[in-house]
Structure formats: C-alpha cells, structure tokens
XYZ file of C-alpha atoms in Angstrom:
135
model
C -44.025 -7.259 43.140
C -45.328 -9.096 40.692
C -47.983 -6.080 40.474
C -45.638 -3.446 40.030
C -43.688 -4.920 36.972
C -47.226 -5.092 35.498
C -47.924 -1.756 36.136
C -44.569 -1.212 34.863
C -44.858 -2.850 31.390
C -48.324 -1.525 31.042
C -46.788 2.113 31.225
C -44.840 0.705 29.031
C -47.315 0.037 26.423
C -49.385 2.689 26.171
C -45.931 4.787 25.892
C -44.499 3.009 23.129
C -48.216 2.645 21.719
C -48.776 6.457 22.118
C -45.097 6.663 20.373
C -46.294 4.373 17.394
C -49.050 6.231 16.645
C -47.574 9.576 16.775
C -45.179 8.712 14.466
C -47.920 6.760 12.155
C -49.948 10.852 12.883
C -46.600 12.427 11.185
C -46.251 10.216 8.400
C -49.327 10.376 7.180
C -49.490 14.532 8.001
C -45.779 14.642 5.195
C -47.721 12.388 2.284
C -50.528 14.146 2.295
C -49.356 17.364 1.660
C -47.481 15.623 -1.706
C -50.341 13.139 -2.934
C -51.825 14.155 -5.889
C -55.444 15.848 -5.576
C -58.454 14.531 -7.749
C -62.015 15.166 -7.953
C -64.513 12.707 -9.430
C -68.392 13.598 -9.893
C -71.300 15.109 -11.481
C -71.466 19.052 -12.186
C -74.615 21.168 -12.388
C -75.347 23.538 -15.304
C -73.156 27.000 -13.786
C -71.178 24.298 -10.529
C -67.515 24.763 -10.049
C -64.867 22.266 -8.178
C -61.584 23.449 -7.319
C -58.879 20.849 -5.851
C -55.398 22.666 -4.701
C -51.530 21.059 -4.322
C -48.260 22.551 -3.647
C -46.048 22.552 -5.933
C -41.958 23.218 -5.921
C -40.554 22.560 -9.620
C -43.603 20.954 -11.255
C -47.552 20.315 -11.685
C -49.506 18.894 -13.984
C -53.247 19.209 -14.627
C -55.880 16.230 -16.345
C -59.399 16.672 -16.693
C -62.225 14.574 -18.645
C -66.420 15.678 -19.570
C -69.038 13.960 -20.954
C -71.758 15.692 -22.457
C -71.052 19.689 -23.601
C -67.381 18.789 -21.560
C -66.303 21.333 -19.093
C -64.212 24.391 -18.700
C -60.521 23.697 -17.043
C -57.560 25.935 -16.067
C -54.833 26.243 -13.360
C -54.442 28.635 -10.862
C -51.437 29.849 -8.869
C -52.167 33.246 -6.374
C -55.641 33.678 -7.443
C -54.651 33.920 -11.495
C -55.203 31.461 -14.015
C -51.690 30.690 -14.897
C -51.569 32.151 -19.223
C -52.302 28.968 -21.453
C -53.625 26.817 -19.194
C -57.034 27.297 -19.325
C -58.856 24.964 -21.583
C -60.642 26.877 -25.199
C -63.900 26.654 -23.875
C -65.962 23.360 -23.649
C -64.059 20.892 -23.765
C -64.096 16.737 -23.392
C -60.733 16.326 -22.552
C -58.038 18.985 -21.004
C -54.240 18.710 -20.343
C -52.005 21.203 -18.804
C -48.232 21.204 -17.466
C -46.072 23.562 -16.177
C -42.066 22.476 -15.608
C -39.225 24.456 -14.491
C -36.834 22.774 -17.155
C -38.927 23.896 -19.856
C -39.552 27.655 -17.905
C -43.340 27.937 -17.965
C -43.140 27.142 -14.203
C -44.473 30.490 -12.544
C -42.480 29.567 -9.011
C -43.245 27.491 -6.026
C -46.420 27.910 -4.271
C -50.287 26.241 -4.444
C -51.724 24.929 -7.410
C -55.076 24.879 -7.913
C -56.891 23.413 -10.340
C -60.894 24.101 -11.980
C -63.651 22.279 -13.410
C -66.584 24.421 -14.302
C -69.777 23.604 -15.790
C -70.424 26.085 -18.634
C -72.880 24.558 -20.369
C -76.824 23.763 -19.939
C -77.164 20.125 -19.053
C -75.293 17.885 -16.427
C -71.450 16.717 -17.224
C -69.439 14.263 -15.056
C -66.437 15.179 -14.758
C -62.510 13.982 -13.297
C -60.454 16.300 -12.594
C -56.301 15.162 -11.541
C -53.775 17.717 -10.211
C -50.464 15.856 -9.669
C -47.402 17.984 -8.643
C -43.375 17.678 -8.533
C -42.130 13.827 -8.447
C -46.236 12.169 -8.771
C -45.834 12.706 -12.813
C -41.859 12.549 -14.865
C-alpha cells in the first residue's frame, strides 16, 4: 500500500514538474518575441551585422561606432525605410518610426543593420527596440 502511494506521488510530482517546465517555456518563448535586439562587437572593413524584431506600431534603432564610424539603416520587407539610413560613416545614429507620427510603414519584421564601409576595424553597438520597449 505504501509503495503504491509513493508511485502515485512520484507520478504526480513528475506531471506537475513537466507542466511547470512547459509553462515556463511558453513564457520564455512569448517574451522573446518582444525583447529588444542588441549587438555589440568589432566589425572588420566590409562586414555587416543585422538584428531583427517584430513591430506592431513603432520601431527605434540606435547605434554607435568608433574610429571612422559605420553606416546604419532600418529595413522593412527587404528595403531600407526612407529617412532611416545614416548619411555615410557616423559615430552615432538613431532612427524612429511611429504610428503616432505617421512614419511607421506597418506591422511586420524590421531589421536594423550596421556596416563597416571604412578601411579600419570599428567597434559598434546596435540596438533595435519596438512597441512598448520605448515611449
């Protein structure tokens, strides 16, 4: 009788643990869809790095670069959104698209990219935030 109780208790604990882990996985998966995207590192001449995230009503990109600077842009549906590209190699950049300002092209996946078009290595930081991640 005691052995049967222990087996039931063990099975119940296993089921509850599995359910808890599944729920945690769902929360992590749901949260990652709206987590701001970040890249920091060194780009050699000619290299590019991009980050992507879904936006429902607004998007903002920020970037910094050392040395000669870097070229930054935001893309939507594979094309650079007008007004978001840096005018060449820059050391600081920001671009913002908002529904409230009538500059947001529409819901979907946005990509922020940084490219080292210079002749020396550059250290860069690139951040892409969407929707409630900024106001």
